[in-house]
Coordinates of C-alpha atoms in Angstrom, one line a residue:
Q1 CA 110.1 138.1 100.3
D2 CA 109.5 138.5 103.8
L3 CA 105.5 138.7 103.2
T4 CA 106.3 135.1 101.2
M5 CA 108.0 133.6 104.1
S6 CA 105.3 134.8 106.3
F7 CA 102.6 133.3 104.2
S8 CA 104.4 130.2 104.0
G9 CA 105.0 129.7 107.5
L10 CA 101.4 130.4 108.4
G11 CA 100.8 127.6 105.8
E12 CA 102.6 125.0 107.4
K13 CA 101.1 126.3 111.1
V14 CA 97.5 125.8 109.6
L15 CA 98.6 122.6 108.3
E16 CA 100.1 121.3 111.2
H17 CA 97.0 122.2 113.6
Y18 CA 94.5 120.7 110.8
T19 CA 96.3 117.6 110.8
F20 CA 96.9 117.3 114.8
A21 CA 92.9 117.9 115.2
K22 CA 92.0 115.1 112.6
A23 CA 94.7 113.2 114.1
N24 CA 93.1 113.0 117.4
L25 CA 89.6 112.3 115.8
I26 CA 91.3 109.2 113.7
R27 CA 92.7 108.0 117.1
T28 CA 89.4 108.3 118.9
A29 CA 87.7 106.3 115.8
A30 CA 90.3 103.7 115.9
T31 CA 89.8 103.2 119.9
N32 CA 86.0 102.4 119.0
Y33 CA 87.1 100.1 116.1
L34 CA 89.6 97.8 118.1
L35 CA 88.1 98.1 121.8
D36 CA 84.4 99.4 121.9
S37 CA 82.8 97.9 118.6
G38 CA 81.3 95.0 120.3
I39 CA 83.4 92.3 119.2
Q40 CA 85.0 90.0 121.3
W41 CA 88.3 89.4 119.8
G42 CA 88.7 86.0 122.4
S43 CA 85.4 84.7 121.1
A44 CA 84.6 86.1 117.8
P45 CA 81.9 84.6 115.3
Q46 CA 83.4 83.4 112.0
V47 CA 84.5 86.3 109.5
K48 CA 81.1 87.1 107.2
G49 CA 82.9 90.1 105.5
I50 CA 83.8 93.4 106.6
R51 CA 81.8 95.0 109.8
D52 CA 80.2 97.8 110.3
A53 CA 82.8 99.2 112.6
A54 CA 85.3 98.9 110.1
V55 CA 83.1 101.3 107.1
E56 CA 82.8 103.7 110.0
L57 CA 86.5 104.2 110.9
L58 CA 87.0 104.5 107.0
H59 CA 84.7 107.2 107.0
T60 CA 86.8 109.2 109.3
L61 CA 88.9 109.2 106.5
V62 CA 86.6 109.9 104.0
A63 CA 85.5 113.4 105.6
V64 CA 89.4 114.4 105.7
H65 CA 89.6 113.4 102.0
A66 CA 86.4 115.4 101.1
E67 CA 87.6 118.7 103.2
V68 CA 91.3 118.8 101.9
F69 CA 90.0 117.8 98.2
A70 CA 87.6 121.0 98.2
G71 CA 90.0 123.2 99.7
A72 CA 93.4 122.3 99.6
K73 CA 93.7 119.5 97.0
P74 CA 97.6 119.9 96.1
L75 CA 97.8 118.6 100.2
L76 CA 96.0 116.0 99.8
E77 CA 98.4 113.3 99.4
K78 CA 100.5 114.5 102.1
I79 CA 97.6 114.6 104.7
L80 CA 96.4 111.6 104.0
G81 CA 99.5 110.0 103.8
V82 CA 100.4 111.3 107.7
L83 CA 97.2 110.5 109.1
I84 CA 97.2 107.0 107.7
E85 CA 100.8 106.6 109.2
G86 CA 98.6 107.7 112.6
L87 CA 96.0 105.5 112.2
I88 CA 98.2 102.3 111.9
D89 CA 100.6 103.5 114.7
T90 CA 97.5 104.1 116.6
F91 CA 96.2 100.4 116.2
L92 CA 99.8 98.9 117.2
S93 CA 100.2 101.2 120.4
L94 CA 96.5 100.2 121.3
V95 CA 97.1 96.7 120.9
E96 CA 100.5 97.0 122.9
E97 CA 99.0 99.2 125.5
H98 CA 95.8 96.5 126.0
R99 CA 97.5 93.6 125.7
S100 CA 97.0 92.5 129.5
D101 CA 93.0 93.4 129.5
D102 CA 91.3 93.9 126.5
L103 CA 93.1 92.2 123.7
R104 CA 94.7 89.6 126.0
S105 CA 93.1 87.0 124.3
I106 CA 92.6 87.0 120.4
D107 CA 90.7 83.6 119.1
A108 CA 91.5 82.0 115.5
N109 CA 87.8 83.8 114.2
G110 CA 89.3 87.0 116.0
F111 CA 92.4 87.0 114.1
C112 CA 91.1 86.3 110.7
Q113 CA 88.8 89.1 111.4
L114 CA 91.2 91.4 112.2
M115 CA 93.8 90.5 109.5
F116 CA 90.9 90.7 106.9
E117 CA 89.8 94.1 107.8
L118 CA 93.1 95.5 107.7
E119 CA 94.0 94.1 104.4
Y120 CA 90.9 95.8 103.3
F121 CA 92.3 99.1 104.8
E122 CA 95.5 98.2 102.9
T123 CA 93.7 97.7 100.0
V124 CA 91.2 100.9 99.9
L125 CA 93.8 103.1 101.1
S126 CA 96.9 102.1 99.0
S127 CA 97.2 105.4 96.8
Y128 CA 98.0 106.9 100.3
F129 CA 100.1 104.1 102.1
T130 CA 103.5 105.4 102.8
S131 CA 106.6 102.9 103.6
D132 CA 106.2 104.1 107.1
A133 CA 102.9 102.9 107.4
T134 CA 103.7 99.7 105.7
A135 CA 106.4 99.0 107.9
S136 CA 104.3 99.5 111.0
L137 CA 101.2 97.7 109.2
K138 CA 103.5 94.6 109.3
S139 CA 104.7 95.4 112.9
L140 CA 100.8 95.0 113.9
Q141 CA 100.3 92.0 111.7
G142 CA 102.9 90.5 114.0
T143 CA 102.5 91.3 117.1
V144 CA 98.4 90.2 116.6
L145 CA 99.7 86.8 115.4
E146 CA 101.5 86.5 118.4
I147 CA 98.7 87.4 120.5
A148 CA 96.5 85.1 118.9
I149 CA 99.1 81.9 119.1
E150 CA 99.9 82.7 122.7
S151 CA 95.7 82.7 123.5
I152 CA 95.3 79.7 121.5
S153 CA 98.1 77.9 123.1
E154 CA 96.4 78.5 126.4
A155 CA 93.5 77.5 125.6
V156 CA 95.2 74.0 124.6
E157 CA 96.5 73.9 128.0
T158 CA 93.3 74.4 129.8
T159 CA 90.9 72.8 127.4
P160 CA 92.5 69.3 126.4
G161 CA 91.4 67.0 123.4
H162 CA 91.1 70.1 120.8
N163 CA 93.8 69.4 118.6
R164 CA 92.0 69.9 114.9
R165 CA 93.5 72.8 112.5
P166 CA 90.9 75.2 111.9
T167 CA 89.7 74.9 108.2
R168 CA 87.3 77.5 106.1
G169 CA 83.6 76.8 106.3
S170 CA 83.6 74.4 108.7
E171 CA 81.0 75.2 111.6
D172 CA 82.1 72.7 114.0
T173 CA 85.9 73.5 113.5
V174 CA 85.0 77.0 114.4
S175 CA 83.5 75.9 117.6
D176 CA 87.0 74.0 118.3
D177 CA 88.4 77.2 117.7
K178 CA 86.4 78.8 120.6
Q179 CA 87.4 76.3 122.6
G180 CA 90.9 75.8 121.9
S181 CA 92.8 74.5 118.8
S182 CA 96.4 73.7 118.9
V183 CA 97.7 75.7 115.6
S184 CA 100.5 77.4 114.1
A185 CA 101.2 80.8 112.5
D186 CA 101.1 79.3 109.4
D187 CA 97.9 77.4 110.1
L188 CA 96.3 81.0 111.1
L189 CA 97.7 83.0 107.9
A190 CA 96.7 80.1 105.5
L191 CA 93.3 80.5 107.1
T192 CA 93.1 83.9 106.7
K193 CA 94.3 83.9 103.0
Q194 CA 91.4 81.7 102.4
Y195 CA 89.1 84.7 103.8
S196 CA 90.9 86.9 101.5
S197 CA 90.5 85.0 98.3
E198 CA 86.7 84.4 99.1
L199 CA 85.9 87.5 100.3
L200 CA 88.0 90.4 99.9
Q201 CA 86.8 91.3 96.0
S202 CA 83.3 90.8 97.0
E203 CA 83.3 93.3 100.3
L204 CA 85.7 95.8 97.9
E205 CA 82.7 95.9 95.5
R206 CA 80.1 96.2 98.0
T207 CA 81.5 99.1 99.9
R208 CA 82.5 100.7 97.1
V209 CA 80.6 103.7 97.2
N210 CA 82.0 104.4 100.3
A211 CA 85.6 104.2 99.6
A212 CA 85.0 105.5 96.4
C213 CA 87.0 108.9 96.7
F214 CA 90.4 106.7 97.6
A215 CA 89.9 104.7 94.0
E216 CA 90.7 107.5 91.7
S217 CA 94.3 106.7 91.4
R218 CA 94.3 103.5 92.9
P219 CA 95.2 100.4 90.3
P220 CA 93.2 97.0 90.6
L221 CA 94.6 95.2 93.0
L222 CA 94.5 91.3 93.1
P223 CA 93.2 89.9 96.4
K224 CA 95.5 87.0 96.7
A225 CA 98.5 89.3 95.6
A226 CA 97.8 92.1 97.9
Y227 CA 97.5 89.7 100.4
R228 CA 100.4 87.7 99.9
G229 CA 102.8 90.9 100.0
S230 CA 101.4 91.7 103.2
M231 CA 100.8 88.5 105.3
D232 CA 104.0 86.6 104.5
S233 CA 106.1 88.8 107.0
P234 CA 104.2 88.2 110.0
S235 CA 104.7 84.8 110.1
R236 CA 108.4 85.2 109.3
N237 CA 108.6 87.8 112.1
Y238 CA 107.1 85.5 114.3
R239 CA 108.9 82.4 113.8
G240 CA 112.0 84.8 114.3
S241 CA 111.0 86.1 117.7
Q242 CA 109.9 82.5 118.6
S243 CA 113.9 81.2 117.7
S244 CA 115.8 83.9 119.5
G245 CA 113.5 84.2 122.4
S246 CA 112.2 87.7 122.2
P247 CA 109.1 89.5 121.4
I248 CA 108.0 90.9 118.0
Q249 CA 109.5 94.9 118.0
A250 CA 107.7 97.5 117.0
R251 CA 108.9 100.0 114.9
P252 CA 109.3 103.2 117.0
R253 CA 106.7 105.6 116.5
R254 CA 106.9 109.3 115.7
R255 CA 105.2 111.4 117.9

């Protein structure tokens, strides 16, 4: 019995060290994706699909999946669940940490690109998304929405005369977005929903080889339904924070 307990304790320590090491790798990958992938979130191009940076980030989790699947398959769900929670929490902490510098400005295109890729991650990794990861994702979406609204409002104040709403597929409207357009949270969410409806399914198909390992137990998801469930909350959270005069509160993160 003592020997069994010793092996059990050793296994827990090995698991803890492995998860910690991979969490550090994922934090580095998340930082590269959000801050060092070459995109300026405050002057982003129109959304065309999933960027290579998003696929590269996903590959970090693909590598973990391959290692754990080969050596400790019963622990796969637990390990990936912890790491995905850490990934979303890392996104949230990076957004808050760099809100006054690298992420101080997010325009309509930047907002739509980031929200689209977050939805892509949520869809691909849905089998391993925990309730805590979902809660963190909603906090992240709400915080990014708040920054985008603030950025666009500031642009309107400094660039008068640009008051058109953004609409999908209008190049001159995208130009207006970059110069500063007066939009509401609902406008931005509606625009992101259009991108999701038009592009998500084709992007899932295009990158299916990259994410094949995660699809084994994932049921088919309809982009519109997935979008509606994940994106309604930030709008409500944002409006709630506006009426109360307090910023969106992020869920306390575990260390």
